[in-house]
Each structure stands twice: as C-alpha cells, then as structure tokens.
Amino acid sequence: MYSYILSFNIGYVYSKYTADDYITYRPSHKFTSSVSLNSDKWSLAWGNDYSSSVYVETNGSEKLDGALIGSMVLQVQVVESVLLNLKMENLYNDHYRYRDGYPEPGFTILGGLRILL
C-alpha cells in the first residue's frame, strides 16, 4: 500500500535598507510558495518565487522589473537505488533579469539520474 504526503509552504521576506545610496540588486519584497506531493516511489513539487523590482545603480533610480518564476520537479524511483529526475524552470516563460544586461533563460527542461550508493 502506498502512502502520500501533501505539503504546502509559503514564505515572505521584507527588506528595508537605510543607506544613503540605493542598494543594488536586492529586492524589498520576496514571496515564495510551494506545493509538493510525495509517495513511496515518486515526488512532484510545484514552486513559485516572486522578487520585487531592484535598483541597478547606487546613485540612480533605474530599476529592473520584478519577476515571478515558477518551477516543477518530478522524481521517480526506477529501482531501489536509482531515481530519475525531471525539472522544468521558468514555467511561465517570463523574460526577467537578475542583473542588468544579463537576461535569464526562458522555459527550460532539465533531466537527471540519481544513483544512491
């Protein structure tokens, strides 16, 4: 018989900076959430991260937009010590940047094999 575990996680971080200059690349607001379903042979997790806009320079008011990034991870146990992994990143294909001039990739699929010794 299989057992299942469903879990939810929510997080929020607020940062207030009191420097004379702007603090670069640090969001004031960051939200995280995830939902996961786990069984004896597999697990599935869906997560989201939202970061608010960030300053680009310490002496300017230019900002990069905030971004909502979604991901999904599936892990399946093939045999007792071998697991297959599939991860999808940037589910919503958001065109975001963490650093000015360095765009992040769009929707990405990664796969892997995990062997437990």
mmCIF file of C-alpha atoms in Angstrom:
data_model
loop_
_atom_site.group_PDB
_atom_site.id
_atom_site.type_symbol
_atom_site.label_atom_id
_atom_site.label_comp_id
_atom_site.label_asym_id
_atom_site.label_seq_id
_atom_site.Cartn_x
_atom_site.Cartn_y
_atom_site.Cartn_z
ATOM 1 C CA MET A 1 0.000 0.000 0.000
ATOM 2 C CA TYR A 2 1.244 3.473 -0.881
ATOM 3 C CA SER A 3 1.220 6.412 1.457
ATOM 4 C CA TYR A 4 1.073 10.029 0.296
ATOM 5 C CA ILE A 5 2.192 13.257 1.902
ATOM 6 C CA LEU A 6 0.879 16.616 0.681
ATOM 7 C CA SER A 7 2.707 19.711 1.905
ATOM 8 C CA PHE A 8 2.355 23.459 1.399
ATOM 9 C CA ASN A 9 4.978 26.109 2.129
ATOM 10 C CA ILE A 10 4.647 29.883 1.963
ATOM 11 C CA GLY A 11 7.343 32.444 2.707
ATOM 12 C CA TYR A 12 7.775 36.208 2.674
ATOM 13 C CA VAL A 13 10.842 38.355 3.256
ATOM 14 C CA TYR A 14 10.721 42.136 3.581
ATOM 15 C CA SER A 15 13.985 44.072 3.481
ATOM 16 C CA LYS A 16 14.298 47.761 4.283
ATOM 17 C CA TYR A 17 17.618 49.428 3.588
ATOM 18 C CA THR A 18 18.583 52.683 5.272
ATOM 19 C CA ALA A 19 21.704 53.571 3.301
ATOM 20 C CA ASP A 20 22.256 56.981 1.672
ATOM 21 C CA ASP A 21 22.678 55.278 -1.706
ATOM 22 C CA TYR A 22 20.370 52.738 -3.316
ATOM 23 C CA ILE A 23 21.203 49.114 -2.506
ATOM 24 C CA THR A 24 21.582 47.355 -5.866
ATOM 25 C CA TYR A 25 20.071 44.029 -6.899
ATOM 26 C CA ARG A 26 18.319 43.438 -3.555
ATOM 27 C CA PRO A 27 14.511 43.181 -3.717
ATOM 28 C CA SER A 28 12.463 44.791 -0.955
ATOM 29 C CA HIS A 29 9.841 42.032 -1.188
ATOM 30 C CA LYS A 30 10.307 38.338 -1.889
ATOM 31 C CA PHE A 31 7.477 35.783 -1.816
ATOM 32 C CA THR A 32 7.920 32.016 -2.110
ATOM 33 C CA SER A 33 5.383 29.216 -2.265
ATOM 34 C CA SER A 34 5.436 25.507 -2.986
ATOM 35 C CA VAL A 35 3.112 22.534 -3.079
ATOM 36 C CA SER A 36 4.502 19.007 -3.066
ATOM 37 C CA LEU A 37 3.008 15.540 -3.210
ATOM 38 C CA ASN A 38 5.228 12.644 -2.169
ATOM 39 C CA SER A 39 4.701 8.909 -2.257
ATOM 40 C CA ASP A 40 6.934 5.915 -1.645
ATOM 41 C CA LYS A 41 8.092 5.788 -5.293
ATOM 42 C CA TRP A 42 7.780 9.347 -6.608
ATOM 43 C CA SER A 43 7.514 13.017 -5.712
ATOM 44 C CA LEU A 44 6.093 16.026 -7.513
ATOM 45 C CA ALA A 45 6.705 19.642 -6.454
ATOM 46 C CA TRP A 46 5.464 22.952 -7.884
ATOM 47 C CA GLY A 47 7.060 26.158 -6.645
ATOM 48 C CA ASN A 48 6.916 29.887 -7.302
ATOM 49 C CA ASP A 49 9.252 32.731 -6.374
ATOM 50 C CA TYR A 50 8.416 36.406 -6.747
ATOM 51 C CA SER A 51 11.018 39.134 -6.294
ATOM 52 C CA SER A 52 10.091 42.817 -6.450
ATOM 53 C CA SER A 53 11.968 45.345 -8.571
ATOM 54 C CA VAL A 54 15.632 46.109 -7.803
ATOM 55 C CA TYR A 55 17.893 49.129 -8.286
ATOM 56 C CA VAL A 56 20.612 48.889 -10.934
ATOM 57 C CA GLU A 57 22.964 51.612 -9.648
ATOM 58 C CA THR A 58 23.709 53.046 -6.219
ATOM 59 C CA ASN A 59 23.295 56.637 -7.384
ATOM 60 C CA GLY A 60 20.469 56.285 -9.916
ATOM 61 C CA SER A 61 16.776 55.488 -9.782
ATOM 62 C CA GLU A 62 16.755 52.943 -12.672
ATOM 63 C CA LYS A 63 15.189 49.620 -11.679
ATOM 64 C CA LEU A 64 14.801 46.143 -13.126
ATOM 65 C CA ASP A 65 11.235 44.841 -13.059
ATOM 66 C CA GLY A 66 10.154 42.245 -10.539
ATOM 67 C CA ALA A 67 9.728 38.660 -11.694
ATOM 68 C CA LEU A 68 7.535 35.645 -10.977
ATOM 69 C CA ILE A 69 9.434 32.405 -11.600
ATOM 70 C CA GLY A 70 7.696 29.027 -11.489
ATOM 71 C CA SER A 71 9.254 25.573 -11.401
ATOM 72 C CA MET A 72 8.139 21.959 -11.283
ATOM 73 C CA VAL A 73 10.182 18.924 -10.237
ATOM 74 C CA LEU A 74 9.276 15.257 -10.716
ATOM 75 C CA GLN A 75 11.365 12.457 -9.226
ATOM 76 C CA VAL A 76 10.574 8.778 -9.842
ATOM 77 C CA GLN A 77 12.253 5.769 -8.251
ATOM 78 C CA VAL A 78 13.027 3.273 -11.037
ATOM 79 C CA VAL A 79 14.615 0.600 -8.837
ATOM 80 C CA GLU A 80 15.618 0.665 -5.182
ATOM 81 C CA SER A 81 18.727 2.824 -5.625
ATOM 82 C CA VAL A 82 18.059 4.620 -8.949
ATOM 83 C CA LEU A 83 15.913 7.721 -9.368
ATOM 84 C CA LEU A 84 15.024 9.707 -12.485
ATOM 85 C CA ASN A 85 14.609 13.484 -12.180
ATOM 86 C CA LEU A 86 12.832 15.984 -14.411
ATOM 87 C CA LYS A 87 12.854 19.703 -13.651
ATOM 88 C CA MET A 88 11.070 22.465 -15.540
ATOM 89 C CA GLU A 89 12.199 26.007 -14.778
ATOM 90 C CA ASN A 90 10.610 29.368 -15.654
ATOM 91 C CA LEU A 91 7.241 27.707 -16.290
ATOM 92 C CA TYR A 92 5.600 30.987 -17.309
ATOM 93 C CA ASN A 93 8.463 31.849 -19.711
ATOM 94 C CA ASP A 94 8.898 35.239 -18.009
ATOM 95 C CA HIS A 95 11.569 37.438 -19.630
ATOM 96 C CA TYR A 96 13.359 38.602 -16.498
ATOM 97 C CA ARG A 97 16.838 39.665 -15.413
ATOM 98 C CA TYR A 98 18.589 39.431 -12.077
ATOM 99 C CA ARG A 99 21.450 41.630 -13.362
ATOM 100 C CA ASP A 100 21.274 44.450 -15.911
ATOM 101 C CA GLY A 101 22.446 43.212 -19.316
ATOM 102 C CA TYR A 102 22.261 39.511 -18.354
ATOM 103 C CA PRO A 103 18.884 38.029 -19.361
ATOM 104 C CA GLU A 104 17.914 34.720 -17.786
ATOM 105 C CA PRO A 105 16.908 31.766 -19.992
ATOM 106 C CA GLY A 106 13.292 31.177 -20.927
ATOM 107 C CA PHE A 107 11.413 27.947 -20.247
ATOM 108 C CA THR A 108 13.974 25.212 -19.519
ATOM 109 C CA ILE A 109 13.717 21.423 -19.037
ATOM 110 C CA LEU A 110 16.466 19.548 -17.196
ATOM 111 C CA GLY A 111 16.734 15.801 -16.635
ATOM 112 C CA GLY A 112 18.942 13.661 -14.487
ATOM 113 C CA LEU A 113 19.709 10.313 -12.974
ATOM 114 C CA ARG A 114 20.450 9.837 -9.281
ATOM 115 C CA ILE A 115 22.164 6.688 -8.044
ATOM 116 C CA LEU A 116 22.210 6.009 -4.298
ATOM 117 C CA LEU A 117 25.188 4.034 -3.057
#
